[in-house]
Structure formats: C-alpha cells, structure tokens
XYZ file of C-alpha atoms in Angstrom:
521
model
C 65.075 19.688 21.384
C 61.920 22.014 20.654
C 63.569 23.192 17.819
C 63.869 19.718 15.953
C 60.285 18.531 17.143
C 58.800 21.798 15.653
C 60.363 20.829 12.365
C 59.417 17.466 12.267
C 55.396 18.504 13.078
C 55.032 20.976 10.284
C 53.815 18.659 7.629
C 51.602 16.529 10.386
C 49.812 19.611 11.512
C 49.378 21.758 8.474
C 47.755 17.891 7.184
C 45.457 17.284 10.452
C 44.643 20.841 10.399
C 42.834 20.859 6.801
C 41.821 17.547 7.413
C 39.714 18.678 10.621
C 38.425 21.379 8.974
C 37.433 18.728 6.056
C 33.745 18.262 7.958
C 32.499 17.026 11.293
C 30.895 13.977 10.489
C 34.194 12.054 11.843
C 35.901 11.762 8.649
C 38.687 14.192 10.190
C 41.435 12.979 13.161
C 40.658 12.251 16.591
C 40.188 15.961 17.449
C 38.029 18.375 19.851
C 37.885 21.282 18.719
C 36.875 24.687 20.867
C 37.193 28.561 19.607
C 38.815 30.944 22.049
C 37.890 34.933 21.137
C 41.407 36.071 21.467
C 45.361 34.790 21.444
C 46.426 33.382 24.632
C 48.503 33.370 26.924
C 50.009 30.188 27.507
C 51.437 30.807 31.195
C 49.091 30.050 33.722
C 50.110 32.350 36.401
C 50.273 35.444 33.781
C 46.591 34.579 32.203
C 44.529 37.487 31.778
C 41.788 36.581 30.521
C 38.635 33.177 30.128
C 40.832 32.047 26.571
C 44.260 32.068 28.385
C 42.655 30.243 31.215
C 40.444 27.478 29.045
C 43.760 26.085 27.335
C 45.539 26.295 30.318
C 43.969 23.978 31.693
C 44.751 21.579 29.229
C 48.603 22.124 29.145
C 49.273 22.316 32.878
C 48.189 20.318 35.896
C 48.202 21.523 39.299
C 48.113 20.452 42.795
C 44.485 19.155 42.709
C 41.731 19.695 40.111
C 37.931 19.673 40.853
C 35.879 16.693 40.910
C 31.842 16.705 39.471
C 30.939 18.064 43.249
C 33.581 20.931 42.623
C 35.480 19.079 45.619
C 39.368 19.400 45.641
C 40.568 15.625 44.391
C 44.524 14.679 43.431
C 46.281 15.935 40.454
C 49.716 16.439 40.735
C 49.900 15.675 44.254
C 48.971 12.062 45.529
C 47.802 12.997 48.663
C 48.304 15.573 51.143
C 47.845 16.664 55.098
C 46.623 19.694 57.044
C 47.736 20.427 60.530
C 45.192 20.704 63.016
C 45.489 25.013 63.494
C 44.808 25.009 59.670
C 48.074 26.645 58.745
C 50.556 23.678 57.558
C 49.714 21.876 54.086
C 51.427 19.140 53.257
C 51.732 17.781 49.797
C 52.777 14.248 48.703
C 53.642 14.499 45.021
C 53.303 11.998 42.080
C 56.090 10.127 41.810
C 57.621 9.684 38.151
C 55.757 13.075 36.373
C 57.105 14.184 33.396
C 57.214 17.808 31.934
C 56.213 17.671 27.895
C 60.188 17.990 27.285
C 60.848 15.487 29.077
C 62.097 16.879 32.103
C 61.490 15.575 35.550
C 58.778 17.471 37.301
C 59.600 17.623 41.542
C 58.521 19.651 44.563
C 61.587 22.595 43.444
C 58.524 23.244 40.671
C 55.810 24.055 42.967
C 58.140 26.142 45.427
C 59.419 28.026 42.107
C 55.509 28.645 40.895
C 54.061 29.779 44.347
C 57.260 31.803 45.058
C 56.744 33.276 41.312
C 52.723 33.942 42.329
C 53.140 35.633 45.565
C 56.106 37.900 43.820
C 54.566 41.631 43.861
C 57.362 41.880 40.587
C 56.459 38.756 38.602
C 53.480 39.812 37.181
C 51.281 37.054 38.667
C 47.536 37.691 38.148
C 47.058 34.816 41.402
C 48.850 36.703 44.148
C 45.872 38.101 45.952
C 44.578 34.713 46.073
C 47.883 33.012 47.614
C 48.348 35.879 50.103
C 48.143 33.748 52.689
C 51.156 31.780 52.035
C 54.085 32.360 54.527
C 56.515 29.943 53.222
C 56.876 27.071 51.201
C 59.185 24.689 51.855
C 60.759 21.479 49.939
C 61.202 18.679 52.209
C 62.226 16.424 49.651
C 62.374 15.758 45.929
C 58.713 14.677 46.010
C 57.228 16.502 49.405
C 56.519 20.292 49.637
C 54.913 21.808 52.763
C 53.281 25.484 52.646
C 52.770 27.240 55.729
C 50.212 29.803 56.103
C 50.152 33.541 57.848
C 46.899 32.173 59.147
C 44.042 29.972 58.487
C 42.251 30.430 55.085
C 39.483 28.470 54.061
C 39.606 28.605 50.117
C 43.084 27.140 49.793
C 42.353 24.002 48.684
C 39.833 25.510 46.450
C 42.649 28.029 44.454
C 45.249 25.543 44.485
C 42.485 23.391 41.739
C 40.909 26.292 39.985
C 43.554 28.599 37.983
C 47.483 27.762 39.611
C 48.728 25.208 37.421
C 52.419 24.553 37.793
C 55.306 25.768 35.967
C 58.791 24.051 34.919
C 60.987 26.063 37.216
C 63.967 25.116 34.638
C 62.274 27.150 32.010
C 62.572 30.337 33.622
C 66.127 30.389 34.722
C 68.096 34.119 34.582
C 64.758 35.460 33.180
C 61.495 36.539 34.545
C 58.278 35.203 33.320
C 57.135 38.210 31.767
C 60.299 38.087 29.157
C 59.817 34.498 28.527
C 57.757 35.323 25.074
C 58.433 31.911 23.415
C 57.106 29.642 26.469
C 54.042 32.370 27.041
C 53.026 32.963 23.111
C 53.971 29.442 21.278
C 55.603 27.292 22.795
C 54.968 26.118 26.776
C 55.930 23.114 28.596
C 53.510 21.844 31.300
C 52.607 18.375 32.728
C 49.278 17.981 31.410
C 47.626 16.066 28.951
C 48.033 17.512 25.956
C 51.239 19.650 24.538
C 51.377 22.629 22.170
C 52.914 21.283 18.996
C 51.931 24.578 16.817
C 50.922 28.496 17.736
C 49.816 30.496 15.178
C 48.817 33.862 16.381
C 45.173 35.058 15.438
C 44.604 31.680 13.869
C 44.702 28.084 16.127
C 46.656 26.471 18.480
C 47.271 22.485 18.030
C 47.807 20.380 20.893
C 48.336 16.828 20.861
C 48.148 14.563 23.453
C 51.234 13.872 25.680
C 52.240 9.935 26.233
C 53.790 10.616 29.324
C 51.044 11.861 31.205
C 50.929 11.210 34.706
C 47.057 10.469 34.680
C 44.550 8.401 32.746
C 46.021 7.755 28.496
C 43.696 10.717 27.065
C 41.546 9.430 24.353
C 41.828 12.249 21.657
C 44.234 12.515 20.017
C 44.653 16.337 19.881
C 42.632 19.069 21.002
C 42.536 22.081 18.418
C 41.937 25.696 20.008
C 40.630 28.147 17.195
C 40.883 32.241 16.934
C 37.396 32.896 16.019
C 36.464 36.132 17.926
C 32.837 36.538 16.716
C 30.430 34.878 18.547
C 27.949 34.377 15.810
C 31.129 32.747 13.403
C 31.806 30.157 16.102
C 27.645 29.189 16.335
C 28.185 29.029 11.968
C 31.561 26.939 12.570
C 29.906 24.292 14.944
C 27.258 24.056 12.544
C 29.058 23.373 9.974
C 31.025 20.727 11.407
C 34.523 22.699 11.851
C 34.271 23.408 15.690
C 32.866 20.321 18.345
C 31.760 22.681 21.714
C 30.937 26.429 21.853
C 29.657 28.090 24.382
C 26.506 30.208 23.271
C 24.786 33.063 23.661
C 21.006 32.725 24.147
C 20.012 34.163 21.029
C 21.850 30.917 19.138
C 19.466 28.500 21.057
C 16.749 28.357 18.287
C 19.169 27.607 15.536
C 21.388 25.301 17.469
C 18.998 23.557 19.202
C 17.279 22.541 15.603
C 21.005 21.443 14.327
C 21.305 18.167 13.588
C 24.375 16.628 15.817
C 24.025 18.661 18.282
C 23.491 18.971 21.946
C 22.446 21.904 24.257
C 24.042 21.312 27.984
C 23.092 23.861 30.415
C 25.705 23.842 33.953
C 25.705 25.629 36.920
C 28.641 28.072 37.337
C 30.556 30.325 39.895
C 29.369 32.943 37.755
C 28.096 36.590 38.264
C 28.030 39.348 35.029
C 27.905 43.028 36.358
C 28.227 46.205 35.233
C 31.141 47.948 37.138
C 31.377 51.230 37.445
C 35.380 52.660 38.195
C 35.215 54.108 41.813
C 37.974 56.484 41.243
C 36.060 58.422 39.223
C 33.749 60.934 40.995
C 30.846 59.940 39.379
C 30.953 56.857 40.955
C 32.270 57.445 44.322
C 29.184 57.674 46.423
C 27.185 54.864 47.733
C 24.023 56.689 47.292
C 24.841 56.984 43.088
C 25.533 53.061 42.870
C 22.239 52.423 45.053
C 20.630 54.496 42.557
C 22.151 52.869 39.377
C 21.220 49.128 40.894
C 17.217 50.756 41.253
C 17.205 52.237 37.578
C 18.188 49.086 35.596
C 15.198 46.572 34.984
C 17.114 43.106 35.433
C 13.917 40.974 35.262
C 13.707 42.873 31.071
C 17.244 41.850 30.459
C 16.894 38.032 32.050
C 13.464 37.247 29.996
C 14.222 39.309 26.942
C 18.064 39.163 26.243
C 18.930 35.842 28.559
C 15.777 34.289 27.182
C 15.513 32.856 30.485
C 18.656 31.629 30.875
C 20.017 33.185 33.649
C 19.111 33.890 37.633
C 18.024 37.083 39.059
C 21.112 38.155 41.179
C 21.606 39.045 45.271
C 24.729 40.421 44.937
C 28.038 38.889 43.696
C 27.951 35.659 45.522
C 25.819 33.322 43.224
C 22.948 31.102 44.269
C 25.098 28.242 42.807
C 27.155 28.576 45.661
C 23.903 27.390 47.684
C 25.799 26.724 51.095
C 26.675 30.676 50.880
C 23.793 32.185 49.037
C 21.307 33.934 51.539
C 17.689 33.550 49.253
C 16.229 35.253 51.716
C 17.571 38.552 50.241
C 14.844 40.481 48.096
C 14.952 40.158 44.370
C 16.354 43.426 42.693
C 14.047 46.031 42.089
C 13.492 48.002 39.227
C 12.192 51.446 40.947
C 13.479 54.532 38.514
C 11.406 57.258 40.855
C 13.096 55.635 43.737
C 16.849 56.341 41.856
C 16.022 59.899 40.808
C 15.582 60.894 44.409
C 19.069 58.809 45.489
C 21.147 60.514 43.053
C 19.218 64.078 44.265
C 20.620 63.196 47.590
C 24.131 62.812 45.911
C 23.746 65.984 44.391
C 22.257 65.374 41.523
C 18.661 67.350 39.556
C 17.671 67.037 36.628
C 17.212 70.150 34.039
C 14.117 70.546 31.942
C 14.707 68.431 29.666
C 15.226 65.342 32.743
C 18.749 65.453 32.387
C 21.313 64.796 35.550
C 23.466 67.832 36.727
C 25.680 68.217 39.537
C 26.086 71.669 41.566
C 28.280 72.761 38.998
C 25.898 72.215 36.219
C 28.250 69.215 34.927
C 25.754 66.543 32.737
C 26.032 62.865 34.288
C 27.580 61.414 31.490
C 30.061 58.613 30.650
C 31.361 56.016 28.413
C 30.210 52.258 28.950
C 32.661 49.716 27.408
C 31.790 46.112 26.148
C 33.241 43.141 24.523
C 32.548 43.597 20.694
C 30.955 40.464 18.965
C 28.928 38.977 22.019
C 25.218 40.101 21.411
C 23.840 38.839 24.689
C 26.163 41.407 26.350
C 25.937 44.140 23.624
C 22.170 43.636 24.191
C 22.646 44.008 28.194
C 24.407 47.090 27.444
C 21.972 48.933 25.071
C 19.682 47.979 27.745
C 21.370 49.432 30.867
C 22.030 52.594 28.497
C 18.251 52.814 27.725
C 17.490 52.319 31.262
C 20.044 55.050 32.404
C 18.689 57.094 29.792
C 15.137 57.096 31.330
C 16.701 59.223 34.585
C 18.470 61.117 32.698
C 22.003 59.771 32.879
C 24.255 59.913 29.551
C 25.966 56.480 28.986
C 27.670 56.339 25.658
C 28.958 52.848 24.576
C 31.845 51.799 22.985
C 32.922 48.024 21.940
C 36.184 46.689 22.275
C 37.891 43.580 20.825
C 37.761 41.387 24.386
C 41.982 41.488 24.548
C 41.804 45.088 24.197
C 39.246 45.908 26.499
C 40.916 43.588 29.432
C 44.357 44.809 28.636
C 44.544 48.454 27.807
C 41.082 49.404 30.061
C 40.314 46.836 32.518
C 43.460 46.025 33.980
C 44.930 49.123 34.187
C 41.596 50.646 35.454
C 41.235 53.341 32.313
C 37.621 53.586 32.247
C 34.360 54.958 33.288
C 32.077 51.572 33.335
C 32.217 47.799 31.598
C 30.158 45.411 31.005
C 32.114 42.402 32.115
C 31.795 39.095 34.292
C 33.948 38.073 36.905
C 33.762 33.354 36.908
C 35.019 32.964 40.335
C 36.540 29.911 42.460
C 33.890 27.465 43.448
C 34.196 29.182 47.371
C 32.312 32.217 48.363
C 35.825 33.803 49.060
C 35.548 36.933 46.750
C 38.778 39.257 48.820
C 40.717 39.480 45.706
C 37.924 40.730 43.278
C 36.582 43.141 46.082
C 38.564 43.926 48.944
C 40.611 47.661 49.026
C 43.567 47.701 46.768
C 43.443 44.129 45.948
C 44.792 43.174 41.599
C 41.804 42.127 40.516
C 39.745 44.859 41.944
C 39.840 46.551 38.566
C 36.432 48.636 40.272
C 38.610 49.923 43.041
C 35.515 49.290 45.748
C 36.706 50.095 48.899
C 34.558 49.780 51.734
C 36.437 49.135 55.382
C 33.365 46.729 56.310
C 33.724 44.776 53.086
C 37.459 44.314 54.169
C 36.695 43.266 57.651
C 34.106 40.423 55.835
C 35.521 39.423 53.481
C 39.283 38.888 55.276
C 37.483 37.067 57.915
C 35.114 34.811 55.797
C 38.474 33.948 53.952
C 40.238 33.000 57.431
C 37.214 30.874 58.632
C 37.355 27.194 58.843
C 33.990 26.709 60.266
C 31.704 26.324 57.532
C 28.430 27.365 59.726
C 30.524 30.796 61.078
C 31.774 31.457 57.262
C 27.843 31.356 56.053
C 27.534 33.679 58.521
C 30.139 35.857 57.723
C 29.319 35.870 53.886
C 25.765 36.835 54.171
C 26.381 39.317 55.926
C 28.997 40.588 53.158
C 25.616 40.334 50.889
C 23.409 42.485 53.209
C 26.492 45.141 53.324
C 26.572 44.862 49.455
C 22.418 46.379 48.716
C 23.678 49.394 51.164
C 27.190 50.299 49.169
C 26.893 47.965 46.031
C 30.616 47.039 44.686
C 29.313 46.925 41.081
C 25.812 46.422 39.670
C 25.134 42.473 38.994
C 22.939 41.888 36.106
C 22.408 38.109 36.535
C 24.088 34.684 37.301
C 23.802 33.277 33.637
C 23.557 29.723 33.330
C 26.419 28.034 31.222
C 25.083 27.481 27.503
C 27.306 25.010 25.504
C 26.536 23.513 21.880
C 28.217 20.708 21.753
C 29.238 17.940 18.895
C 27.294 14.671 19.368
C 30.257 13.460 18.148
C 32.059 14.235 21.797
C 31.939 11.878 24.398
C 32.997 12.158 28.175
C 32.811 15.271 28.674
C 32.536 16.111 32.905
C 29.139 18.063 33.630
C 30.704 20.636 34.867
C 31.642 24.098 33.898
C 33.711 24.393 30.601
C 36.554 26.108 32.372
C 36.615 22.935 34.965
C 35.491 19.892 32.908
C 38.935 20.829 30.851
C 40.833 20.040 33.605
C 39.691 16.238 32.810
C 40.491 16.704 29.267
C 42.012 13.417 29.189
C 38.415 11.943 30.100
C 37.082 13.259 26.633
C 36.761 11.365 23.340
C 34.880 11.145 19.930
C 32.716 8.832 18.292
C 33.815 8.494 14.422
C-alpha cells in the first residue's frame, strides 16, 4: 500500500513543492511552512532532539494534548478517570480512529507504546518520565487502564507533551530502533497530517489526513524544511519561502520592519544553561559550580545578546511556571572576586599571570561546545568564555552542527561543557533531567537531596505541599548548582501574516492543534 501511494505522489509533490517555493504572497498551495535545523526523527518515542519533536507533533496524537492554559484536554482518549489513591488511570478511547494506512487504531496501541517507553532495551528517550507506570492493562478494544507504583503528579502532564502513540502493527518481529523506513521517511500516526515525501537534508511534505479523528484541518499540507542556519531561515521567511520561524533576537530589527510579518512573543517551560559534565573532575565539586554561577554576568548576556528578551533565572524551574517559581529567590549575581576565592577553596590559585592551577600545577582548562549557526547562543558562549577568562579559567569553544552535538556528545555524555537548553513539560517535575542516573541527565548531577526532592515533588498530589517541595529543590540548587542557567528566554516567532489560527502557545504545543491552523490567500 505505501509503496503504490509513494508512486502516485511524486509528480504532486515535486509540483506543490516548487510551487510553494514560487513566493509567499498566496499564489502557492494551501501550505505552512516551518524550517527544522536538522533531519528528524519521525518516531516519537525515539526523538532526540526540538526538530524530531516539532513534526511529531503533527503526525501523531496522543492521549491528551494541551489546551491555551497548558491544561491536559482529550486527544485520543474521550475521557478518562483517576482512582481516588491517585494510582489507577483510566482511559476511554475515541471510538472509530484511524492510523494514516488505514488501520484501526485501539487500546493494544497504547499498551504496545507505553510498554515500548518504559523498555530499558527499546531505546525510548520517555522512560524516566513514565517510571511510574506499573502496568497497563487493556480492558477492552477501546478502554486501557494504567496503574501506577505510586502517586505521581505530572502524569497527565507527560502523557500531552512528547508520548504520542505508535501503530503497534508496525513494529511486529522488529524493534523500533531497526524500523529505519517508519523512523527516517515514512511513519504512520493518527494525526492530522501524514508524511507523503522525506527527503533527507532537504524537506519533509505532509499533507493533511481525511480521516482524522478531530476537527477537518484547514491546510492543506504542512511543509517542514532542512535549513540549519539560523540567519537562512530569517532570509527564507522574508522572502516569502518559509511562513513561521522562530528567531533569534538579533533578527528582531529586520523582521520586525518586514512587510507581512508578525513578531509573537510566548511564555515557555524554558530554561538555557550552560552544563558542565560532572564526571569530569573539574566539575565535580559544588564549590567550582558555585564559583562558575558568580563569574558569569547574566544581566550582560540578557540586555546585550537577548536584547531583552529573556528573564533573569532562579534556577531551572522557570518563573513561567508561576505556581512553582519561588521570586523570592535573589537575582544571580555577577561577583568574580567572590568566585576566585570559591574555586581557592576547591583547590584552585592562580599563577602570575591570573591563571587557575590545581595542586598539581594542572591549568583549569576545557572545551565548551555549542550549536553552530545560532548567534544568540554563539554570542552567550563567547560571553561565558570571556567571563571565565577574567578568573583565569581556559574555556575553548567549539561549534557543532545541532545533530552532531546531541548525538555523538550530549547523549552519550562525551564532553567537558555545552551550551544547550533543556524545554521542559509544563509541571515543575524536573526528576528525569536532574535526578542521579536518570537518561536525560546528560550532566550526571547527583546530589542525594536533589533525589529526595525531586522524587517526592513528583509523587505529590497536593498542589500547596508540591510548591513546597519544589522551592525548596530551588534553594538546594544556589548551594550545589546542577548546571549554570543563563536565562528563561522568551519564545520569539516571525510569523507569515498570511497564517491564521495559530494557538498562543509555545511552538512545540500550538502544533499539537495543527489542524486549527490556516492561510489567508
């Protein structure tokens, strides 16, 4: 069956393709069209990486999405129960779903996807945030019932922010890392638009699927383009060829000037850090990363690189999260005599010359890595390494191509320090990013008080015990810092005037409404 559709597309998409890259004054097809910096992958349990994630979210539904508010609403299921000990969920599903092949979707698919997730062999990236689940059980072709090990306050949350839901007979005999042609080109999901062409390093065409289970979507396909370079995306939405980018604050002058144009500016789960790899001995002491948070002058980097367009942080729960966020927390200094005499209580003097030397006359020197083509971040960096300079700390930087740096440094933890960001659920839960040995603890923090938090904040149902719980995780963060949070940017996005509908939320969320948007010829 895919083989035959593929054939018949080739001529329609090679044709819509040049003919939405004709202009952007609505003389091409019903199209959105959004850049990604790297190839995806199309598997939603597998994604590494913002790209992977952002088209995701338009192939695959899930359980429940989030509304405007960021508050768990229907998606694939219809409705759904919660025992009153918080440890039974119980899922009625949408009747009559159809994957993009046709197949019917039932409860089997969300027992194979969780089961696939919480897998230690699968290769899931979501399995620290589904640790809780104990079982899931199918109680019938449309009813599936998780139980939990114990109460745990974000599920709702994860089930609506990256665990969309795979086709269980997709994967049969083979394990979802070996399933190339569904992760690279070709995927079946239940969402609202299908993949009808992959071409790698190039675009990837979706169209929209006339079975969906929601609301008809109005476009009618949403193109996602390979365009790596920040500043070649900005020229490609100018010129017409690309509908909603998200920018970098040194685009605002020109794009806000564009004709056909808009700036939107949302709140998001956001926090971008520096994180320094804890298994190297640099690194290791509490006192060092005290010092590194004192000797980097985040106010410079907010008003000068940000332009303003970012928050000064409190650690790595954002002030977005205001239920969570303790304000009364004081504003990150920038105190370089104050870091010189931390790092002389972790052994380390400076020479003559001001330079950093342990006991054994070893320089303080190491490599910081960043995303090549983003200048707000290449300008953080320069900035920390100017900063570090000034107390005599070495930090060299290199620049990466983003898939390169997440999947042959990040993930495997081969590295000194990155310049990164971590866009968390909309819950102050934060176990799997920072909790001992967890995956996506790529810093490997480990701190047995962290643990204790953040495992209890996560188990919490009370919402005035888990504020309690999580600002004290923020206090415990200024004594042994997990990484060094620069700011909480604020979400810049150019987009086409030509766009209607879309949610005001954050990119990464208002594409799970995908079907909502639409153009204006």
């Amino acid at each position: 069956m895919r083989s035959i559709h593929r054939v018949g597309w080739r001529l329609a998409i090679a044709a819509s393709l040049a003919a939405s890259c004709a202009g952007g004054d609505g003389d091409g097809p019903n199209a959105l069209r959004i850049p990604l910096i790297n190839d995806p992958i199309l598997n939603p349990v597998l994604a590494p990486d913002i790209g992977s994630v952002l088209i995701n979210k338009v192939i695959f539904s899930s359980l429940v999405r989030p509304d405007e508010q960021l508050r768990p609403v229907p998606d694939l299921a219809a409705s759904w129960t919660t025992s009153d000990d918080g440890l039974e969920y119980t899922f009625a599903l949408k009747p009559g779903v159809k994957w993009h092949d046709g197949e019917p979707f039932t409860a089997n698919d969300v027992k194979f996807t969780f089961d696939q997730i919480v897998d230690v062999k699968s290769g899931s990236r979501l399995r620290s945030d589904f640790a809780a689940i104990a079982t899931i059980e199918v109680l019938d072709s449309l009813t599936v019932r998780f139980r939990l090990k114990a109460p745990f306050a974000p599920f709702l949350a994860l089930l609506g922010y990256n665990a969309g839901i795979l086709p269980a007979h997709k994967f049969r005999d083979r394990k979802l890392t070996d399933a190339t042609d569904f992760n690279r080109s070709a995927p079946v999901g239940t969402g609202p638009f299908r993949v009808i062409q992959a071409a790698a390093g190039s675009a990837i065409v979706l169209e929209k699927n006339p079975q969906y289970h929601g609301q008809a979507p109005a476009l009618d396909q949403v193109i996602f383009r390979i365009v790596p370079d920040v500043n070649a995306q900005v020229a490609q939405l100018l010129a017409g060829e690309l509908d909603i980018v998200p920018i970098e604050p040194a685009n605002l002058p020109s794009v806000e000037r564009a004709r056909g144009v808009t700036v939107v500016r949302n709140p998001i789960v956001q926090h971008v850090y520096v994180g320094f790899n804890q298994s190297r001995p640099f690194f290791k002491s509490p006192l060092v990363r005290q010092a590194l948070d004192l000797a980097v002058n985040r106010k410079a980097i907010v008003d000068g690189v940000l332009k303003g367009a970012a928050d000064l942080p409190r650690g790595t729960i954002p002030m977005v999260l205001a239920g969570f966020f303790d304000a009364s927390l004081p504003a990150p200094g920038f105190l370089p005599d104050s870091a010189r005499v931390l790092l002389a209580k972790a052994g380390w003097n400076a020479d003559d010359q001001g330079v950093l030397h342990d006991g054994a006359g070893k320089p303080f020197a190491f490599t910081l890595l960043v995303d090549k083509g983003n200048p707000t971040r290449e300008q953080a960096a320069l900035a920390v390494q100017q900063d570090l300079r000034r107390i005599g700390i070495d930090a060299s930087i290199e620049t990466l191509e983003f898939a390169t740096l997440v999947r042959d440094r990040v993930l495997p933890a081969d590295y000194d320090a990155v310049l990164i960001w971590w866009t968390t659920p909309p819950d102050p839960d934060q176990y799997s990013f920072y909790a001992t040995g967890q995956d996506n603890n790529h810093v490997r923090y480990s701190n047995v008080r962290a643990d204790s938090l953040l495992a209890a904040g996560r188990a919490t149902l009370d919402t005035t015990r888990r504020r309690e719980i999580y600002q004290q995780f923020q206090r415990l963060e200024l004594e042994d810092p997990p990484v060094l949070v620069l700011f909480y940017p604020r979400e810049l996005l150019a987009v086409s005037r030509r766009i209607r509908g879309l949610p005001a939320l954050g990119l990464r969320d208002a594409l799970r409404h995908a079907e909502m948007i639409s153009t204006v010829r």
